[in-house]
mmCIF file with all atom_site columns, C-alpha atoms in Angstrom:
data_model
loop_
_atom_site.group_PDB
_atom_site.id
_atom_site.type_symbol
_atom_site.label_atom_id
_atom_site.label_alt_id
_atom_site.label_comp_id
_atom_site.label_asym_id
_atom_site.label_entity_id
_atom_site.label_seq_id
_atom_site.pdbx_PDB_ins_code
_atom_site.Cartn_x
_atom_site.Cartn_y
_atom_site.Cartn_z
_atom_site.occupancy
_atom_site.B_iso_or_equiv
_atom_site.pdbx_formal_charge
_atom_site.auth_seq_id
_atom_site.auth_comp_id
_atom_site.auth_asym_id
_atom_site.auth_atom_id
_atom_site.pdbx_PDB_model_num
ATOM 1   C CA . ASP A 1 1   ? -8.279  -61.187 87.195 1.00 47.00 ? 48  ASP A CA 1
ATOM 2   C CA . LEU A 1 2   ? -5.184  -62.217 85.283 1.00 49.00 ? 49  LEU A CA 1
ATOM 3   C CA . SER A 1 3   ? -2.650  -61.149 87.915 1.00 49.00 ? 50  SER A CA 1
ATOM 4   C CA . HIS A 1 4   ? -2.417  -64.655 89.412 1.00 51.00 ? 51  HIS A CA 1
ATOM 5   C CA . ARG A 1 5   ? -1.082  -66.158 86.172 1.00 50.00 ? 52  ARG A CA 1
ATOM 6   C CA . SER A 1 6   ? 2.682   -65.920 85.898 1.00 48.00 ? 53  SER A CA 1
ATOM 7   C CA . ASP A 1 7   ? 2.699   -66.193 82.106 1.00 49.00 ? 54  ASP A CA 1
ATOM 8   C CA . CYS A 1 8   ? 0.521   -63.054 81.839 1.00 46.00 ? 55  CYS A CA 1
ATOM 9   C CA . ARG A 1 9   ? 2.914   -61.062 84.020 1.00 47.00 ? 56  ARG A CA 1
ATOM 10  C CA . ILE A 1 10  ? 5.629   -61.698 81.469 1.00 45.00 ? 57  ILE A CA 1
ATOM 11  C CA . PHE A 1 11  ? 3.767   -59.798 78.776 1.00 44.00 ? 58  PHE A CA 1
ATOM 12  C CA . PHE A 1 12  ? 1.791   -57.286 80.814 1.00 43.00 ? 59  PHE A CA 1
ATOM 13  C CA . SER A 1 13  ? 2.504   -55.533 84.015 1.00 45.00 ? 60  SER A CA 1
ATOM 14  C CA . LEU A 1 14  ? -0.673  -55.108 86.061 1.00 41.00 ? 61  LEU A CA 1
ATOM 15  C CA . PRO A 1 15  ? -0.830  -51.281 85.761 1.00 47.00 ? 62  PRO A CA 1
ATOM 16  C CA . GLN A 1 16  ? -0.608  -51.501 81.962 1.00 49.00 ? 63  GLN A CA 1
ATOM 17  C CA . LEU A 1 17  ? -3.376  -54.085 81.896 1.00 42.00 ? 64  LEU A CA 1
ATOM 18  C CA . LYS A 1 18  ? -5.641  -51.919 84.053 1.00 44.00 ? 65  LYS A CA 1
ATOM 19  C CA . THR A 1 19  ? -5.012  -48.884 81.837 1.00 44.00 ? 66  THR A CA 1
ATOM 20  C CA . PHE A 1 20  ? -5.833  -50.941 78.762 1.00 50.00 ? 67  PHE A CA 1
ATOM 21  C CA . MET A 1 21  ? -9.107  -52.053 80.295 1.00 47.00 ? 68  MET A CA 1
ATOM 22  C CA . LYS A 1 22  ? -10.136 -48.484 81.117 1.00 82.00 ? 69  LYS A CA 1
ATOM 23  C CA . ARG A 1 23  ? -9.937  -47.197 77.547 1.00 89.00 ? 70  ARG A CA 1
ATOM 24  C CA . PRO A 1 24  ? -13.131 -45.212 76.868 1.00 93.00 ? 71  PRO A CA 1
ATOM 25  C CA . ILE A 1 25  ? -15.546 -46.749 74.405 1.00 95.00 ? 72  ILE A CA 1
ATOM 26  C CA . SER A 1 26  ? -15.457 -43.528 72.366 1.00 95.00 ? 73  SER A CA 1
ATOM 27  C CA . VAL A 1 27  ? -11.744 -44.041 71.693 1.00 94.00 ? 74  VAL A CA 1
ATOM 28  C CA . THR A 1 28  ? -12.360 -47.629 70.600 1.00 94.00 ? 75  THR A CA 1
ATOM 29  C CA . ILE A 1 29  ? -15.226 -46.570 68.316 1.00 95.00 ? 76  ILE A CA 1
ATOM 30  C CA . ALA A 1 30  ? -13.089 -43.829 66.743 1.00 95.00 ? 77  ALA A CA 1
ATOM 31  C CA . SER A 1 31  ? -10.305 -46.320 66.139 1.00 95.00 ? 78  SER A CA 1
ATOM 32  C CA . ILE A 1 32  ? -12.695 -48.792 64.511 1.00 95.00 ? 79  ILE A CA 1
ATOM 33  C CA . LEU A 1 33  ? -14.049 -46.023 62.264 1.00 94.00 ? 80  LEU A CA 1
ATOM 34  C CA . TYR A 1 34  ? -10.486 -45.102 61.236 1.00 94.00 ? 81  TYR A CA 1
ATOM 35  C CA . PHE A 1 35  ? -9.759  -48.770 60.417 1.00 94.00 ? 82  PHE A CA 1
ATOM 36  C CA . ILE A 1 36  ? -12.924 -48.935 58.293 1.00 94.00 ? 83  ILE A CA 1
ATOM 37  C CA . LEU A 1 37  ? -12.065 -45.632 56.603 1.00 90.00 ? 84  LEU A CA 1
ATOM 38  C CA . THR A 1 38  ? -8.596  -46.941 55.738 1.00 91.00 ? 85  THR A CA 1
ATOM 39  C CA . ALA A 1 39  ? -9.947  -50.237 54.413 1.00 93.00 ? 86  ALA A CA 1
ATOM 40  C CA . LEU A 1 40  ? -12.453 -48.481 52.151 1.00 92.00 ? 87  LEU A CA 1
ATOM 41  C CA . SER A 1 41  ? -9.833  -46.017 50.918 1.00 89.00 ? 88  SER A CA 1
ATOM 42  C CA . CYS A 1 42  ? -7.339  -48.779 50.164 1.00 90.00 ? 89  CYS A CA 1
ATOM 43  C CA . VAL A 1 43  ? -9.906  -50.878 48.283 1.00 93.00 ? 90  VAL A CA 1
ATOM 44  C CA . THR A 1 44  ? -10.849 -47.843 46.185 1.00 90.00 ? 91  THR A CA 1
ATOM 45  C CA . PHE A 1 45  ? -7.213  -46.877 45.671 1.00 88.00 ? 92  PHE A CA 1
ATOM 46  C CA . ILE A 1 46  ? -6.202  -50.395 44.596 1.00 91.00 ? 93  ILE A CA 1
ATOM 47  C CA . GLY A 1 47  ? -9.270  -50.802 42.399 1.00 92.00 ? 94  GLY A CA 1
ATOM 48  C CA . PHE A 1 48  ? -8.498  -47.649 40.458 1.00 91.00 ? 95  PHE A CA 1
ATOM 49  C CA . ALA A 1 49  ? -4.808  -48.569 40.248 1.00 90.00 ? 96  ALA A CA 1
ATOM 50  C CA . ILE A 1 50  ? -5.621  -51.995 38.773 1.00 93.00 ? 97  ILE A CA 1
ATOM 51  C CA . TYR A 1 51  ? -8.405  -51.085 36.353 1.00 93.00 ? 98  TYR A CA 1
ATOM 52  C CA . THR A 1 52  ? -7.304  -47.612 35.192 1.00 92.00 ? 99  THR A CA 1
ATOM 53  C CA . PRO A 1 53  ? -3.572  -47.326 35.967 1.00 90.00 ? 100 PRO A CA 1
ATOM 54  C CA . ASP A 1 54  ? -2.771  -44.463 33.564 1.00 92.00 ? 101 ASP A CA 1
ATOM 55  C CA . GLU A 1 55  ? -5.739  -42.362 34.619 1.00 92.00 ? 102 GLU A CA 1
ATOM 56  C CA . PHE A 1 56  ? -5.077  -43.229 38.263 1.00 91.00 ? 103 PHE A CA 1
ATOM 57  C CA . LEU A 1 57  ? -1.458  -41.969 38.154 1.00 89.00 ? 104 LEU A CA 1
ATOM 58  C CA . SER A 1 58  ? -2.522  -38.913 36.189 1.00 90.00 ? 105 SER A CA 1
ATOM 59  C CA . ASN A 1 59  ? -5.180  -38.059 38.775 1.00 88.00 ? 106 ASN A CA 1
ATOM 60  C CA . LEU A 1 60  ? -2.749  -38.569 41.665 1.00 88.00 ? 107 LEU A CA 1
ATOM 61  C CA . SER A 1 61  ? -0.077  -36.403 40.091 1.00 89.00 ? 108 SER A CA 1
ATOM 62  C CA . GLU A 1 62  ? -2.618  -33.630 39.508 1.00 88.00 ? 109 GLU A CA 1
ATOM 63  C CA . ALA A 1 63  ? -4.463  -34.017 42.826 1.00 82.00 ? 110 ALA A CA 1
ATOM 64  C CA . TYR A 1 64  ? -2.642  -31.064 44.384 1.00 81.00 ? 111 TYR A CA 1
ATOM 65  C CA . PRO A 1 65  ? -1.872  -28.585 41.592 1.00 83.00 ? 112 PRO A CA 1
ATOM 66  C CA . PHE A 1 66  ? 0.241   -26.409 43.879 1.00 85.00 ? 113 PHE A CA 1
ATOM 67  C CA . LEU A 1 67  ? 2.738   -29.297 44.294 1.00 88.00 ? 114 LEU A CA 1
ATOM 68  C CA . PRO A 1 68  ? 5.072   -30.968 41.807 1.00 93.00 ? 115 PRO A CA 1
ATOM 69  C CA . PRO A 1 69  ? 3.562   -34.227 40.449 1.00 92.00 ? 116 PRO A CA 1
ATOM 70  C CA . LEU A 1 70  ? 5.781   -36.568 42.493 1.00 93.00 ? 117 LEU A CA 1
ATOM 71  C CA . LEU A 1 71  ? 5.002   -34.755 45.754 1.00 93.00 ? 118 LEU A CA 1
ATOM 72  C CA . SER A 1 72  ? 1.317   -34.790 44.868 1.00 90.00 ? 119 SER A CA 1
ATOM 73  C CA . VAL A 1 73  ? 1.431   -38.588 44.488 1.00 91.00 ? 120 VAL A CA 1
ATOM 74  C CA . ILE A 1 74  ? 3.341   -38.972 47.774 1.00 92.00 ? 121 ILE A CA 1
ATOM 75  C CA . LEU A 1 75  ? 0.895   -36.718 49.651 1.00 89.00 ? 122 LEU A CA 1
ATOM 76  C CA . SER A 1 76  ? -2.072  -38.644 48.246 1.00 88.00 ? 123 SER A CA 1
ATOM 77  C CA . VAL A 1 77  ? -0.617  -41.974 49.402 1.00 89.00 ? 124 VAL A CA 1
ATOM 78  C CA . ILE A 1 78  ? 0.162   -40.538 52.850 1.00 89.00 ? 125 ILE A CA 1
ATOM 79  C CA . LEU A 1 79  ? -3.392  -39.228 53.225 1.00 86.00 ? 126 LEU A CA 1
ATOM 80  C CA . VAL A 1 80  ? -4.791  -42.653 52.329 1.00 88.00 ? 127 VAL A CA 1
ATOM 81  C CA . ALA A 1 81  ? -2.488  -44.437 54.813 1.00 89.00 ? 128 ALA A CA 1
ATOM 82  C CA . LEU A 1 82  ? -2.678  -41.888 57.651 1.00 91.00 ? 129 LEU A CA 1
ATOM 83  C CA . PRO A 1 83  ? -5.918  -43.195 59.249 1.00 92.00 ? 130 PRO A CA 1
ATOM 84  C CA . ILE A 1 84  ? -4.296  -46.572 59.994 1.00 92.00 ? 131 ILE A CA 1
ATOM 85  C CA . PHE A 1 85  ? -1.558  -44.816 61.977 1.00 93.00 ? 132 PHE A CA 1
ATOM 86  C CA . ILE A 1 86  ? -4.169  -42.710 63.733 1.00 93.00 ? 133 ILE A CA 1
ATOM 87  C CA . ALA A 1 87  ? -6.195  -45.822 64.633 1.00 93.00 ? 134 ALA A CA 1
ATOM 88  C CA . THR A 1 88  ? -3.258  -47.753 66.058 1.00 94.00 ? 135 THR A CA 1
ATOM 89  C CA . GLY A 1 89  ? -1.967  -44.712 67.905 1.00 93.00 ? 136 GLY A CA 1
ATOM 90  C CA . VAL A 1 90  ? -5.367  -43.985 69.402 1.00 93.00 ? 137 VAL A CA 1
ATOM 91  C CA . LEU A 1 91  ? -5.693  -47.584 70.611 1.00 91.00 ? 138 LEU A CA 1
ATOM 92  C CA . SER A 1 92  ? -2.299  -47.365 72.296 1.00 90.00 ? 139 SER A CA 1
ATOM 93  C CA . GLY A 1 93  ? -3.122  -43.990 73.854 1.00 88.00 ? 140 GLY A CA 1
ATOM 94  C CA . THR A 1 94  ? -0.567  -41.902 71.977 1.00 90.00 ? 141 THR A CA 1
ATOM 95  C CA . LYS A 1 95  ? -1.345  -38.191 72.272 1.00 88.00 ? 142 LYS A CA 1
ATOM 96  C CA . LEU A 1 96  ? 0.239   -37.469 68.895 1.00 92.00 ? 143 LEU A CA 1
ATOM 97  C CA . SER A 1 97  ? -2.376  -39.658 67.214 1.00 93.00 ? 144 SER A CA 1
ATOM 98  C CA . ARG A 1 98  ? -5.142  -37.280 68.302 1.00 92.00 ? 145 ARG A CA 1
ATOM 99  C CA . TRP A 1 99  ? -3.345  -34.347 66.739 1.00 92.00 ? 146 TRP A CA 1
ATOM 100 C CA . LEU A 1 100 ? -2.764  -36.387 63.590 1.00 93.00 ? 147 LEU A CA 1
ATOM 101 C CA . ALA A 1 101 ? -6.543  -36.914 63.569 1.00 93.00 ? 148 ALA A CA 1
ATOM 102 C CA . VAL A 1 102 ? -7.028  -33.137 63.660 1.00 93.00 ? 149 VAL A CA 1
ATOM 103 C CA . LEU A 1 103 ? -4.486  -32.711 60.852 1.00 93.00 ? 150 LEU A CA 1
ATOM 104 C CA . TYR A 1 104 ? -6.232  -35.426 58.850 1.00 91.00 ? 151 TYR A CA 1
ATOM 105 C CA . ALA A 1 105 ? -9.648  -33.805 59.359 1.00 92.00 ? 152 ALA A CA 1
ATOM 106 C CA . VAL A 1 106 ? -8.331  -30.418 58.241 1.00 91.00 ? 153 VAL A CA 1
ATOM 107 C CA . ALA A 1 107 ? -6.551  -31.926 55.210 1.00 87.00 ? 154 ALA A CA 1
ATOM 108 C CA . SER A 1 108 ? -9.584  -33.998 54.272 1.00 86.00 ? 155 SER A CA 1
ATOM 109 C CA . ILE A 1 109 ? -12.034 -31.117 54.480 1.00 88.00 ? 156 ILE A CA 1
ATOM 110 C CA . GLY A 1 110 ? -9.525  -28.698 52.955 1.00 86.00 ? 157 GLY A CA 1
ATOM 111 C CA . SER A 1 111 ? -8.916  -30.878 49.910 1.00 80.00 ? 158 SER A CA 1
ATOM 112 C CA . MET A 1 112 ? -12.652 -31.252 49.474 1.00 84.00 ? 159 MET A CA 1
ATOM 113 C CA . LEU A 1 113 ? -13.168 -27.493 49.677 1.00 83.00 ? 160 LEU A CA 1
ATOM 114 C CA . LEU A 1 114 ? -10.330 -26.976 47.210 1.00 78.00 ? 161 LEU A CA 1
ATOM 115 C CA . TYR A 1 115 ? -12.353 -28.843 44.590 1.00 76.00 ? 162 TYR A CA 1
ATOM 116 C CA . ILE A 1 116 ? -15.840 -28.116 45.895 1.00 83.00 ? 163 ILE A CA 1
ATOM 117 C CA . GLU A 1 117 ? -17.324 -27.883 42.412 1.00 85.00 ? 164 GLU A CA 1
ATOM 118 C CA . TYR A 1 118 ? -16.611 -31.610 41.832 1.00 81.00 ? 165 TYR A CA 1
ATOM 119 C CA . TYR A 1 119 ? -18.434 -32.840 44.948 1.00 83.00 ? 166 TYR A CA 1
ATOM 120 C CA . GLU A 1 120 ? -22.126 -33.262 45.571 1.00 87.00 ? 167 GLU A CA 1
ATOM 121 C CA . GLN A 1 121 ? -23.544 -31.415 48.556 1.00 88.00 ? 168 GLN A CA 1
ATOM 122 C CA . SER A 1 122 ? -24.388 -34.720 50.285 1.00 88.00 ? 169 SER A CA 1
ATOM 123 C CA . LYS A 1 123 ? -20.744 -35.865 50.105 1.00 87.00 ? 170 LYS A CA 1
ATOM 124 C CA . ILE A 1 124 ? -19.552 -32.573 51.561 1.00 88.00 ? 171 ILE A CA 1
ATOM 125 C CA . ILE A 1 125 ? -22.041 -32.783 54.418 1.00 90.00 ? 172 ILE A CA 1
ATOM 126 C CA . PHE A 1 126 ? -21.127 -36.430 55.074 1.00 91.00 ? 173 PHE A CA 1
ATOM 127 C CA . GLN A 1 127 ? -17.414 -35.563 55.209 1.00 90.00 ? 174 GLN A CA 1
ATOM 128 C CA . TRP A 1 128 ? -18.005 -32.706 57.657 1.00 92.00 ? 175 TRP A CA 1
ATOM 129 C CA . VAL A 1 129 ? -20.208 -34.866 59.885 1.00 94.00 ? 176 VAL A CA 1
ATOM 130 C CA . LEU A 1 130 ? -17.796 -37.826 59.780 1.00 93.00 ? 177 LEU A CA 1
ATOM 131 C CA . GLN A 1 131 ? -14.790 -35.717 60.724 1.00 93.00 ? 178 GLN A CA 1
ATOM 132 C CA . ALA A 1 132 ? -16.738 -33.905 63.455 1.00 94.00 ? 179 ALA A CA 1
ATOM 133 C CA . VAL A 1 133 ? -17.917 -37.198 64.970 1.00 95.00 ? 180 VAL A CA 1
ATOM 134 C CA . LEU A 1 134 ? -14.402 -38.652 64.896 1.00 94.00 ? 181 LEU A CA 1
ATOM 135 C CA . LEU A 1 135 ? -12.941 -35.592 66.593 1.00 94.00 ? 182 LEU A CA 1
ATOM 136 C CA . LEU A 1 136 ? -15.731 -35.521 69.183 1.00 95.00 ? 183 LEU A CA 1
ATOM 137 C CA . LEU A 1 137 ? -15.043 -39.177 69.973 1.00 95.00 ? 184 LEU A CA 1
ATOM 138 C CA . LEU A 1 138 ? -11.356 -38.381 70.496 1.00 94.00 ? 185 LEU A CA 1
ATOM 139 C CA . PHE A 1 139 ? -11.718 -35.086 72.376 1.00 94.00 ? 186 PHE A CA 1
ATOM 140 C CA . ASN A 1 140 ? -14.497 -35.720 74.901 1.00 94.00 ? 187 ASN A CA 1
ATOM 141 C CA . PRO A 1 141 ? -13.781 -35.609 78.672 1.00 93.00 ? 188 PRO A CA 1
ATOM 142 C CA . PRO A 1 142 ? -13.277 -39.394 79.195 1.00 93.00 ? 189 PRO A CA 1
ATOM 143 C CA . ALA A 1 143 ? -10.953 -39.534 76.182 1.00 92.00 ? 190 ALA A CA 1
ATOM 144 C CA . ASN A 1 144 ? -9.045  -36.494 77.456 1.00 91.00 ? 191 ASN A CA 1
ATOM 145 C CA . ARG A 1 145 ? -8.536  -38.230 80.817 1.00 90.00 ? 192 ARG A CA 1
ATOM 146 C CA . TYR A 1 146 ? -7.442  -41.432 79.074 1.00 90.00 ? 193 TYR A CA 1
ATOM 147 C CA . PHE A 1 147 ? -4.832  -39.688 76.936 1.00 89.00 ? 194 PHE A CA 1
ATOM 148 C CA . ALA A 1 148 ? -3.638  -37.593 79.900 1.00 87.00 ? 195 ALA A CA 1
ATOM 149 C CA . ALA A 1 149 ? -3.161  -40.782 81.966 1.00 84.00 ? 196 ALA A CA 1
ATOM 150 C CA . GLN A 1 150 ? -1.298  -42.457 79.113 1.00 74.00 ? 197 GLN A CA 1
ATOM 151 C CA . TYR A 1 151 ? 0.908   -39.388 78.660 1.00 65.00 ? 198 TYR A CA 1
ATOM 152 C CA . SER A 1 152 ? 1.849   -39.280 82.341 1.00 55.00 ? 199 SER A CA 1
ATOM 153 C CA . LYS A 1 153 ? 3.213   -42.829 82.100 1.00 55.00 ? 200 LYS A CA 1
ATOM 154 C CA . GLU A 1 154 ? 5.511   -42.084 79.128 1.00 52.00 ? 201 GLU A CA 1
#
């Protein structure tokens, strides 16, 4: 129990500390998976940018043919960075982060379906399973209670 230490009370009030300790394991696992997903995406992104810069920019500008090239590049960068915001928001109990996770899942699967002929069936199945698992981890009953409790304190 940290409540007897005066230096801890400066940084945490006891109710906040108790709420932090009661975060469901499913929320923590989802956050860790989002951190890993972001790390892998960034390594891939940076690798392509370093070793094939012209092809990389060309692919980004043509990634979403229904958008102008600059907006296509911006959307691609946002979709690579979005999981880190989801992960930090989920850890802090922000309700918006769960809905960003839903938006990310829809965008991820949607972009894959848009170019389904370029993906192997195993990659499509993996993407569907990954997104389903992440959403199940964030929308199960203990997670719902956690986010509801966090929302009532805001």
